[in-house]
Coordinates of C-alpha atoms and ligand atoms in Angstrom, one line a residue:
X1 CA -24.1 29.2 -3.1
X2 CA -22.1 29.5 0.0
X3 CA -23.2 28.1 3.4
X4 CA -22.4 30.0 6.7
X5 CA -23.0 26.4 8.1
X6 CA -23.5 23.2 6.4
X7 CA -25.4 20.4 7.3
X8 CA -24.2 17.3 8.5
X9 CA -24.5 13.8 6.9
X10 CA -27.8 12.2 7.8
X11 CA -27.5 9.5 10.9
X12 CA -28.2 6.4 8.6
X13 CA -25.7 7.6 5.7
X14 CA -24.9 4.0 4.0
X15 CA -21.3 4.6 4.1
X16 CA -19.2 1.7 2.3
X17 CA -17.8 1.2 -1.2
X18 CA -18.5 -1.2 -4.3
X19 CA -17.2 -3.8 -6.3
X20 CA -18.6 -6.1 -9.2
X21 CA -18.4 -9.6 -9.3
X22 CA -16.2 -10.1 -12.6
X23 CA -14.0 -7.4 -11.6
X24 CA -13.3 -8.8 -8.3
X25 CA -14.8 -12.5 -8.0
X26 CA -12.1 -15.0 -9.9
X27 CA -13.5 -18.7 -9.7
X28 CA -15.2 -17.6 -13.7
X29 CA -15.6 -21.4 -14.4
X30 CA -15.7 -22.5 -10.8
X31 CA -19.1 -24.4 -8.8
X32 CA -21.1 -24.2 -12.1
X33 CA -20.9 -21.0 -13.1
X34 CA -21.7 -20.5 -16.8
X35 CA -19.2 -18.2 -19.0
X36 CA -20.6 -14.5 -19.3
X37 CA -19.9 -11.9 -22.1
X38 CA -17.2 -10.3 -20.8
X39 CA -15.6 -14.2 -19.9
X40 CA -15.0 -14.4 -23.2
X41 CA -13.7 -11.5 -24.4
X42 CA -10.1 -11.2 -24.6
X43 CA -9.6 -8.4 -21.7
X44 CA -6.0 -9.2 -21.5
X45 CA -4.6 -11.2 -24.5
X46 CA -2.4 -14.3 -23.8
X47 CA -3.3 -14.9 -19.9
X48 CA -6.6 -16.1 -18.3
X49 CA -4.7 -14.4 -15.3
X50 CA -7.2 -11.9 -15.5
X51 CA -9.9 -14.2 -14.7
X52 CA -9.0 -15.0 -11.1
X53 CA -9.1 -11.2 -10.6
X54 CA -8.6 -10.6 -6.4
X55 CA -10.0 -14.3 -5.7
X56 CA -13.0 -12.4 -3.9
X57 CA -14.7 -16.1 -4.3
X58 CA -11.7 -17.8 -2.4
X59 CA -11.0 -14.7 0.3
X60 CA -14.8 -12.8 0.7
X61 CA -14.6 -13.5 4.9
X62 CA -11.0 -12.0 5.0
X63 CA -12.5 -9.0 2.6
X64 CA -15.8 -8.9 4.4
X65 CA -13.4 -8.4 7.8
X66 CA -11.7 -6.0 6.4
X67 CA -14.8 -3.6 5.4
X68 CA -16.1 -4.2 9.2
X69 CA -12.9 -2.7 10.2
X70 CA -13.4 -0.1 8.1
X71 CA -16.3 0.7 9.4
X72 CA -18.4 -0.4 6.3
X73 CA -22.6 0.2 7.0
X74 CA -23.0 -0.7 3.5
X75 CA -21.1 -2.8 0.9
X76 CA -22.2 -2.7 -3.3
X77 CA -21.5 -5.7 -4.8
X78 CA -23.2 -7.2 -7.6
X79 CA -24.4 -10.6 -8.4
X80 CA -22.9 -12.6 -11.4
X81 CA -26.3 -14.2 -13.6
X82 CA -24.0 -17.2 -15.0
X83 CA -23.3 -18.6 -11.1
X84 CA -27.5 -18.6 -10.9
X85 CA -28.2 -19.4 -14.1
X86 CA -25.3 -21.1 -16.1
X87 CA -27.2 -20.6 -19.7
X88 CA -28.9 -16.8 -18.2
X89 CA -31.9 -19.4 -17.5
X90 CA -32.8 -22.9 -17.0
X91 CA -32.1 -24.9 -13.9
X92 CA -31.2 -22.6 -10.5
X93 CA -27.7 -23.4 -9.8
X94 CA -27.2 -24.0 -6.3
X95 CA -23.8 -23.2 -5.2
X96 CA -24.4 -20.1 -6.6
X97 CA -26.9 -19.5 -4.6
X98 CA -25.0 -20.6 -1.7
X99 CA -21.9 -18.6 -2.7
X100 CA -24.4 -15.3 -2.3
X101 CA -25.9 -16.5 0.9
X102 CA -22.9 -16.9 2.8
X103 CA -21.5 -13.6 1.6
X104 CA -24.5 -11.9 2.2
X105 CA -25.2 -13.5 5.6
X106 CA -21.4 -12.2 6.2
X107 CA -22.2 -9.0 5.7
X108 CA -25.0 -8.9 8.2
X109 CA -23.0 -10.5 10.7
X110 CA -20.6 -7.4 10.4
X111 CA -24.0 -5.0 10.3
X112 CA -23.1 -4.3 6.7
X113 CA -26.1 -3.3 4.4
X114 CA -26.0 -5.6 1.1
X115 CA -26.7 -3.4 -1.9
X116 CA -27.2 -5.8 -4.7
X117 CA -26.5 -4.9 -8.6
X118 CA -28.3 -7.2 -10.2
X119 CA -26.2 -7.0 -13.6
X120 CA -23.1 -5.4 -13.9
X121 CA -21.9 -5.6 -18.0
X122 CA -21.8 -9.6 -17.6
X123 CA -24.0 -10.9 -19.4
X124 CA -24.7 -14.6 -20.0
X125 CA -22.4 -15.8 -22.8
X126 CA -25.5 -18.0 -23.7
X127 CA -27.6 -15.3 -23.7
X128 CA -25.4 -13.5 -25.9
X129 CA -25.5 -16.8 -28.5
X130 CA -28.9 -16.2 -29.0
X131 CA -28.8 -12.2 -29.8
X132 CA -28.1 -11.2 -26.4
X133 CA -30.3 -8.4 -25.4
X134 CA -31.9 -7.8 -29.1
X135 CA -33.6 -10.6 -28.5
X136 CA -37.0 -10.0 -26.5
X137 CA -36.4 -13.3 -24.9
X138 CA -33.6 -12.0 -23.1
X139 CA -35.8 -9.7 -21.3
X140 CA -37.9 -12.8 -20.0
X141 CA -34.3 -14.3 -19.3
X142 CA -33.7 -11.5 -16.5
X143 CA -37.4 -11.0 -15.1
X144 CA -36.8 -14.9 -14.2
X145 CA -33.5 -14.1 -12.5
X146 CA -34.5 -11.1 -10.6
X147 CA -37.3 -13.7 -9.3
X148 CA -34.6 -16.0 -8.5
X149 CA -32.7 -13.0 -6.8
X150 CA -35.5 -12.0 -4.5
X151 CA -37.1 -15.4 -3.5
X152 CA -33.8 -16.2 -2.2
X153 CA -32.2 -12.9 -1.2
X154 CA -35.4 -10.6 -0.8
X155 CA -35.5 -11.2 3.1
X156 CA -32.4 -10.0 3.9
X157 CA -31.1 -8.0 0.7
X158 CA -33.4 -4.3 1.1
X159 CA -31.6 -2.6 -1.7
X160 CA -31.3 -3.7 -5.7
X161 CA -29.5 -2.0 -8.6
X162 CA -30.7 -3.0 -11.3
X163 CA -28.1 -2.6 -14.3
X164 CA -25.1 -1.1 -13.9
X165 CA -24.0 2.0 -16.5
X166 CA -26.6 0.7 -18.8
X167 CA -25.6 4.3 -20.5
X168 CA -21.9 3.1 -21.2
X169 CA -23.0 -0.2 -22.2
X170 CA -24.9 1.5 -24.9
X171 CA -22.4 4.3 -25.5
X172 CA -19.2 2.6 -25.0
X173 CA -20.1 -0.7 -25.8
X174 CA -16.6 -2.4 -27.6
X175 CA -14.2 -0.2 -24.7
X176 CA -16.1 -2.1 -21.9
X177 CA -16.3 -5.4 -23.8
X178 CA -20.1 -6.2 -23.8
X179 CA -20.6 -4.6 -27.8
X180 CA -21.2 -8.1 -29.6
X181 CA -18.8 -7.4 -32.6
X182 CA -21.1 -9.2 -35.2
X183 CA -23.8 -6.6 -35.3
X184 CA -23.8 -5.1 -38.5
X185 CA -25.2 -1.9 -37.7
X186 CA -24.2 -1.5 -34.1
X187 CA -25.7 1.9 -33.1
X188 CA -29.3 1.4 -34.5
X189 CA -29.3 -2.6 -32.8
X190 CA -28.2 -0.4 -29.2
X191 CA -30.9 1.4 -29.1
X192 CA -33.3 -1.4 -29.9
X193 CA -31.3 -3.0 -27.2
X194 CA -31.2 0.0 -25.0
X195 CA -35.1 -0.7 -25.5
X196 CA -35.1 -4.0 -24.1
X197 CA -33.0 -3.6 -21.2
X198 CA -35.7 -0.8 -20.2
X199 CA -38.4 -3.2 -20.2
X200 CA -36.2 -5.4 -18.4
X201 CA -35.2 -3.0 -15.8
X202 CA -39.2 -2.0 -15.3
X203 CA -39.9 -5.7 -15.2
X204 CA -37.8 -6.3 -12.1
X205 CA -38.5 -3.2 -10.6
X206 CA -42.4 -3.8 -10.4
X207 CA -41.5 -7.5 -9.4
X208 CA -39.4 -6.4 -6.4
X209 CA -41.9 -4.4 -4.8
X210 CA -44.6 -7.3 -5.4
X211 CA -41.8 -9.9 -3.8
X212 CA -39.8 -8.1 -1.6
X213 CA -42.1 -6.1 1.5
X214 CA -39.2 -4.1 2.4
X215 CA -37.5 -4.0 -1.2
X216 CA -35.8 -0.6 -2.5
X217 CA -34.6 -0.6 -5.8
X218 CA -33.6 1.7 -8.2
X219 CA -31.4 1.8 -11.8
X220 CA -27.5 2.7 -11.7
X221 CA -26.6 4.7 -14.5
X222 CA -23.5 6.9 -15.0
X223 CA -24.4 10.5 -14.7
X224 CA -22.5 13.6 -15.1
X225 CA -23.1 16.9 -15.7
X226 CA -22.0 18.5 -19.2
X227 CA -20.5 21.7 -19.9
X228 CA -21.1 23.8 -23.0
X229 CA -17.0 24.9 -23.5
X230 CA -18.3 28.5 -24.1
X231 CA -21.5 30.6 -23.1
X232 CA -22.0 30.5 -27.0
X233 CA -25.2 29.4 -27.2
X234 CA -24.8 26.8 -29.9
X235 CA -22.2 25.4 -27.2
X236 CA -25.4 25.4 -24.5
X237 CA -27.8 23.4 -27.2
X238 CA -24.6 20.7 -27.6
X239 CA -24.4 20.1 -24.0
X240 CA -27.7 19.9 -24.4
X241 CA -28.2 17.5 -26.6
X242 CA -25.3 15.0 -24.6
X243 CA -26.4 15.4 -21.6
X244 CA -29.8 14.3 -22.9
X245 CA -28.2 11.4 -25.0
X246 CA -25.6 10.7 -22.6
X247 CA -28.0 10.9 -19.2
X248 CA -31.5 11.5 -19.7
X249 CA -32.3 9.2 -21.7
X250 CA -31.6 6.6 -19.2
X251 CA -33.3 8.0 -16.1
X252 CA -36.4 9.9 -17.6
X253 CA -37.5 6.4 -18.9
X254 CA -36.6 4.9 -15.6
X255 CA -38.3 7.6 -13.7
X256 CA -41.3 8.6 -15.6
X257 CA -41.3 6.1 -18.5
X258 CA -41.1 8.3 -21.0
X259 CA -38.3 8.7 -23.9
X260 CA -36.3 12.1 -23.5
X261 CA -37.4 14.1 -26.4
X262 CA -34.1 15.3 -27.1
X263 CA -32.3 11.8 -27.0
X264 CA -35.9 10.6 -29.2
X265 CA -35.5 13.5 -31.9
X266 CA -31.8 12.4 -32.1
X267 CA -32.3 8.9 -32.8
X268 CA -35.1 9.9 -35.6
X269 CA -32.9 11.8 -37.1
X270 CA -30.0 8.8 -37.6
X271 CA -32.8 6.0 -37.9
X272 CA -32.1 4.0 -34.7
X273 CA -35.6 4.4 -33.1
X274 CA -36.5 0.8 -31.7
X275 CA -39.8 -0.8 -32.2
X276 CA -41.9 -0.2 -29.5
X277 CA -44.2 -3.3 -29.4
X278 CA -47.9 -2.9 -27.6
X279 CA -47.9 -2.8 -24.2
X280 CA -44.3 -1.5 -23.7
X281 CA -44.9 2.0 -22.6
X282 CA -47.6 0.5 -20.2
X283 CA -45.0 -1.3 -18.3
X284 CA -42.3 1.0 -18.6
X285 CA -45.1 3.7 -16.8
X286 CA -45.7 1.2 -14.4
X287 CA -42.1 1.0 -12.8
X288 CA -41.6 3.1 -10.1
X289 CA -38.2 3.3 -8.5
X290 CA -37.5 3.9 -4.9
X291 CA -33.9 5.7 -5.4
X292 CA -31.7 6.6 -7.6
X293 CA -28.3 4.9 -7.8
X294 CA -25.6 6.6 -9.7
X295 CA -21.8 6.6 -10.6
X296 CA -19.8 9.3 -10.8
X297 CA -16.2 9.9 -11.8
X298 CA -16.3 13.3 -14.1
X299 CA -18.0 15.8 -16.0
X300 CA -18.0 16.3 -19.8
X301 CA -17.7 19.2 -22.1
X302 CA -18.8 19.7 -25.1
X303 CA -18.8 22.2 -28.1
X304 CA -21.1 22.7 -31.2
X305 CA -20.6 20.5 -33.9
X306 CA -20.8 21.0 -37.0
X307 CA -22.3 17.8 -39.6
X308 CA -18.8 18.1 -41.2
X309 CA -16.9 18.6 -38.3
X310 CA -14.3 15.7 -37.2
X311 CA -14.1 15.0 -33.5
X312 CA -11.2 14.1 -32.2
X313 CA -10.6 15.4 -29.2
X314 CA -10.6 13.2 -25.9
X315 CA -12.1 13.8 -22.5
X316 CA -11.9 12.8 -19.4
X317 CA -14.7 10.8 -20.1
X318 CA -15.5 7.3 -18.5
X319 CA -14.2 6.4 -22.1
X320 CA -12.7 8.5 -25.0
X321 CA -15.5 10.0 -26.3
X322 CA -15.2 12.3 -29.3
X323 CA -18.6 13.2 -30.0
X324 CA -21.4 13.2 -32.9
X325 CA -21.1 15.1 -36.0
X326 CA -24.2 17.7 -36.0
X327 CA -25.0 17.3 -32.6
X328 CA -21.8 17.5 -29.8
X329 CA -18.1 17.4 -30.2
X330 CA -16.0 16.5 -27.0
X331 CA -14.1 19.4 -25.5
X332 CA -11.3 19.4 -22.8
X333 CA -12.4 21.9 -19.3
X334 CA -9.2 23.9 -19.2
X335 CA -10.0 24.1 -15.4
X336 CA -9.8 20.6 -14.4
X337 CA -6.7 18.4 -13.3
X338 CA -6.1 15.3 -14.7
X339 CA -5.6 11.6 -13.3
X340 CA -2.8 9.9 -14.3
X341 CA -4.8 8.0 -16.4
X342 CA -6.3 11.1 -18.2
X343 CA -9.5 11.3 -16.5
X344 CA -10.8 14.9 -15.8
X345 CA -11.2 15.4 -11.7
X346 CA -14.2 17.5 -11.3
X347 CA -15.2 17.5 -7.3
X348 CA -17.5 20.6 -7.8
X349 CA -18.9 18.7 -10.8
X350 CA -20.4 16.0 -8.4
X351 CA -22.1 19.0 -6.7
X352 CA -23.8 20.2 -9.9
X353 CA -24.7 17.0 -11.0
X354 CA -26.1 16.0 -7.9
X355 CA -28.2 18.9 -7.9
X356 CA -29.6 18.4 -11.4
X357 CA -31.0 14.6 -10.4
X358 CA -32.5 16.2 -7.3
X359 CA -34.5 18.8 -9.6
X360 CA -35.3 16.6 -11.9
X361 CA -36.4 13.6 -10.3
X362 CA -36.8 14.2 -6.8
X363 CA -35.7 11.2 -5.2
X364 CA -33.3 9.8 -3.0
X365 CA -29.9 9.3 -4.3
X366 CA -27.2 6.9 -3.9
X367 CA -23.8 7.2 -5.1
X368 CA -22.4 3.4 -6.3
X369 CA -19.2 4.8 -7.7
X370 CA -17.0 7.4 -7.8
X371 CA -13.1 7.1 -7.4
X372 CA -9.6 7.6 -8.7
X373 CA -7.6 5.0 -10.4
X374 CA -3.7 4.5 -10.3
X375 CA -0.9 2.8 -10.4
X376 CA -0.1 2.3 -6.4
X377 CA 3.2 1.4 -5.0
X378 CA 3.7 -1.1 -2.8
X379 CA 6.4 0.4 -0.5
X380 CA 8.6 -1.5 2.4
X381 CA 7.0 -2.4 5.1
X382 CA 3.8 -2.9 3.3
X383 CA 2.9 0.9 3.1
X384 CA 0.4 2.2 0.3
X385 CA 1.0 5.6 0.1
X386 CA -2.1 6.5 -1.9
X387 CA -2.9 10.5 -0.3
X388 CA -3.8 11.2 -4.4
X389 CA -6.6 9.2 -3.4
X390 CA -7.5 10.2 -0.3
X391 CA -7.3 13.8 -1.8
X392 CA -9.5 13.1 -4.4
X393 CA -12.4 11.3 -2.5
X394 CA -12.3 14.1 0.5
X395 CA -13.1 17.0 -2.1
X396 CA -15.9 14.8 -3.3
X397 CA -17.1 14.0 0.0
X398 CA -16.8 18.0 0.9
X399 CA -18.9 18.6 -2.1
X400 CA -21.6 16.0 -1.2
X401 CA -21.7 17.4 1.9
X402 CA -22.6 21.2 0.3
X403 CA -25.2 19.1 -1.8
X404 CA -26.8 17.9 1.1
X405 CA -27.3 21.6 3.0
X406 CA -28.5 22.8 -0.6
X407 CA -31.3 20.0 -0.1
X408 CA -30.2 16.7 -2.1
X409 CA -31.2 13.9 -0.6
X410 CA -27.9 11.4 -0.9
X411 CA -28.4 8.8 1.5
X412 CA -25.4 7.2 1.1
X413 CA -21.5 7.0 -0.4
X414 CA -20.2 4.0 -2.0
X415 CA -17.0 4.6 -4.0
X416 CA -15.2 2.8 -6.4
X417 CA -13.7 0.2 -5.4
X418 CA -13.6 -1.3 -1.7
X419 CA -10.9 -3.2 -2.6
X420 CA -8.5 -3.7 -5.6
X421 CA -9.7 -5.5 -8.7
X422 CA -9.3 -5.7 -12.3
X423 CA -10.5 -2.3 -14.7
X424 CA -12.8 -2.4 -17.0
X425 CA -10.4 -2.4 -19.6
X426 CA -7.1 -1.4 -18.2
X427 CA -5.9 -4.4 -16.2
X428 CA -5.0 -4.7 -12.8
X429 CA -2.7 -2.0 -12.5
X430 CA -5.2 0.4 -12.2
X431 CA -6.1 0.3 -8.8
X432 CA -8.7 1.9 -6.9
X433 CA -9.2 -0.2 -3.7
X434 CA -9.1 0.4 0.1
X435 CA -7.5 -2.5 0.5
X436 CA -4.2 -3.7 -1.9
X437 CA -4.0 -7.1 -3.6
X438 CA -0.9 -8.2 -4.1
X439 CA -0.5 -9.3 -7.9
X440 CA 0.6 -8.0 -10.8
X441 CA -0.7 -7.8 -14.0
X442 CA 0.8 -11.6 -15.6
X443 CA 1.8 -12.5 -11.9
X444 CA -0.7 -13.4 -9.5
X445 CA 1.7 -13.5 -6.5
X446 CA 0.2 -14.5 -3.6
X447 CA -2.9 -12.0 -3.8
X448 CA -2.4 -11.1 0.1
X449 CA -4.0 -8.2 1.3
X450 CA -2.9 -4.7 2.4
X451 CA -4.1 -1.6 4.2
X452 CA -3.8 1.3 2.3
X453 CA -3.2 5.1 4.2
X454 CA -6.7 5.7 2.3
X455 CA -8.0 2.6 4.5
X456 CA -7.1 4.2 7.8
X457 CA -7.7 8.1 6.5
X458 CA -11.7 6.6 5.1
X459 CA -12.3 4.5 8.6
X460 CA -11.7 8.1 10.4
X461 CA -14.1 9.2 7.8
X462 CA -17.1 7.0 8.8
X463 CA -16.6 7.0 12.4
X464 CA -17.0 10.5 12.3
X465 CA -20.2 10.6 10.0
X466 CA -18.0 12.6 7.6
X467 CA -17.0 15.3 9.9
X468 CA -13.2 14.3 10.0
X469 CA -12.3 14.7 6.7
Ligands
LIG501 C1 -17.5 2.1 -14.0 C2 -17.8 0.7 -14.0 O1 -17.8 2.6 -15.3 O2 -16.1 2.5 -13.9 C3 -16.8 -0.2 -13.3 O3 -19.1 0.5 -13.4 C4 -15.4 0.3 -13.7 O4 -17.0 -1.5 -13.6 C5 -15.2 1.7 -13.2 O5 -14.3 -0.5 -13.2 C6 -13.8 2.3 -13.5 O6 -13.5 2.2 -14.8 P1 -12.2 1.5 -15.3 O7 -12.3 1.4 -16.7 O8 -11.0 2.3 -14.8 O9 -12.2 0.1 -14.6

């Protein structure tokens, strides 16, 4: 639909950008913190380099400053469970608890919104010893630390994620690094697991809104829209049955407490249903979140599949995804560009996708990430030139902005990443930040920090509530 005239980003839009606290943080073994999941997995192989990450824990006032400057009304960060609870429970550390108050009471010193994931893929090593998140305990384990979380953060912190990309954890489990690789049949155990981290997630949700008064919280999937490759209709039922694997799955339960039917039938049919114990529905029905938080980076597309069919093909999906025999294979969207890192750029895409949540669950929405990793270059005179960026996050913004005048509620922008920090699974070279770190991959240098033309080109941004673009 075109607009003769758009509207213009609400007053309060939480403008800012994320991080997450093994990705950025360092200081993995430092003031008590306990090893998580993705501490001991070999990320990089032969350095612990990796580990110390931007030194976020040594530098957050200098980053904190450099967000204000920016303009920052909001900053997503997320919380690490090992520097609260070493073990995932036990005895409350307190430095850790310190280390989150002073950053926090930072923030609002700046006037900086704290928007607090909860979990972001690092999960307690000790946790993990025990069966990690097929165990039922562990879903006691993070109901205790969410009540940690809002005793001592509740006053001032008004808006919780719950688990990050809970959806990639499940689909792309060993890329990410939080698949334990002892599981002997590793898709059926993710679903019971899937299970348990939705009780989890409805746990903490009902227990924020008893703790916290002014307390918004919501879960942080990643969503995208999916694209049959054809109007053949076998093509529409396999994008279909992704997008209902892939997405709905995730926010129907969070929403309405219900399992997708599609994602349901699907897991029937391969034998990975979970065990739903008494009383789980009940408290997955009781769970009402205020928003949903979401990350986007691309769409998918996807062709029918036949139960014979091998599926090889990449996409520019958060991972290489090749699809399910019978039920999707991955397709690549001749119309789409590519980052240098093969990810599909889809601007429109964040459009369309932000229109489906708004149909289909008619609340608020917050993006938590969205962004365009590469390998910057640090030029003379300390210039960043990274305008790919800046071209890819003003056609998003340009699209958010058509969302809003076709009625979304998006109530605020936080894209991936505020400043550099180590990927996922691609080191530190991939860069994404605002603001550059200064370290290579095996050399941490002296991890100083640099303005990037994106940091000047997105503090225009905000001080013009998105009009100067
Ligand atoms: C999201 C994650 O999936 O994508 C982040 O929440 C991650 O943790 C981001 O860093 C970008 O992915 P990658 O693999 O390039 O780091």
């Amino acid at each position: 639909m075109q607009h003769a005239r758009l509207k213009e980003f609400p007053k309060d839009f939480l403008w800012g950008a994320s991080t997450s606290a093994y990705q950025v943080e360092g200081a993995w073994n430092t003031d008590g913190k306990g090893p998580s999941v993705i501490d001991m997995s070999n990320i990089v192989e032969g350095t612990t380099d990796f580990k110390v990450t931007s030194d976020h824990y040594h530098h957050y006032k200098e980053d904190i400053a450099l967000l204000a400057e920016m303009g920052f009304k909001a900053y997503r960060f997320s919380i690490a469970w090992t520097r609260i609870f070493a073990k995932g429970t036990g005895e409350v550390n307190e430095k850790g608890i310190q280390f989150y108050n002073n950053l926090i009471n930072e923030l609002i010193k700046h006037n900086i919104e704290p928007i607090v994931t909860m979990y972001h893929f690092d999960l307690p090593y000790a946790l993990q010893e025990r069966g990690g998140w097929s165990n039922r305990e562990t879903i006691d384990a993070f109901e205790n630390y969410a009540k940690a979380l809002f005793i001592n953060f509740g006053d001032r912190v008004k808006y919780w994620l719950t688990i990050n990309e809970q959806n990639m954890m499940i689909l792309h489990g060993s890329v990410i690094g939080t698949l334990d690789k002892s599981l002997k049949n590793p898709e059926k155990e993710l679903y019971k697991q899937n299970h348990h981290m939705m009780l989890a997630q409805a746990k903490a949700m009902k227990l924020c809104h008893a703790i916290c008064p002014n307390g918004k919280i919501g879960p942080a999937p990643n969503i995208s829209s999916v694209y049959p490759a054809s109007s053949k209709p076998e093509d529409i039922l396999a994008a279909m049955n992704y997008s209902s694997i892939r997405n709905w799955l995730y926010l129907d339960m969070a929403v309405y407490g219900r399992y997708n039917s599609i994602a349901w039938s699907y897991m029937e049919e391969k034998g990975y249903t979970p065990t739903i114990e008494k009383g789980d529905m009940e408290v997955l029905k009781n769970a009402n979140p205020d928003f949903i938080a979401f990350n986007y980076y691309n769409t998918a597309t996807v062709a029918h599949s036949e139960n014979d069919d091998l599926n090889t093909v990449s996409t520019g999906d958060q991972q290489i995804s090749d699809g399910k025999p019978g039920v999707y294979k991955s397709s690549s969207n001749p119309y789409l560009q590519k980052t240098e890192f093969g990810w599909e750029i889809d601007p429109v895409g964040f459009r369309n996708t932000l229109r489906e949540l708004n149909d289909r669950y008619n609340l608020p929405l917050l993006l938590t990430e969205n962004g365009l990793g590469a390998f910057d270059k640090l030029e003379e005179g300390d210039v960043i030139n990274d305008d790919y960026r800046i071209d890819y996050l003003r056609k998003h913004i340009e699209q958010a902005k058509l969302a809003i005048t076709d009625g979304v509620r998006l109530i605020g922008y936080c894209p991936w990443s505020a400043i550099d920090l180590v990927s996922t699974h691609q080191g530190c070279s991939k860069r994404y930040g605002f603001v550059y770190v200064n370290r290579d991959e095996f050399d941490l240098k002296d991890l100083r920090r640099i303005r990037k033309n994106s940091f000047y080109w997105y503090k225009q941004v905000i001080s013009s509530n998105g009009e100067k673009l």
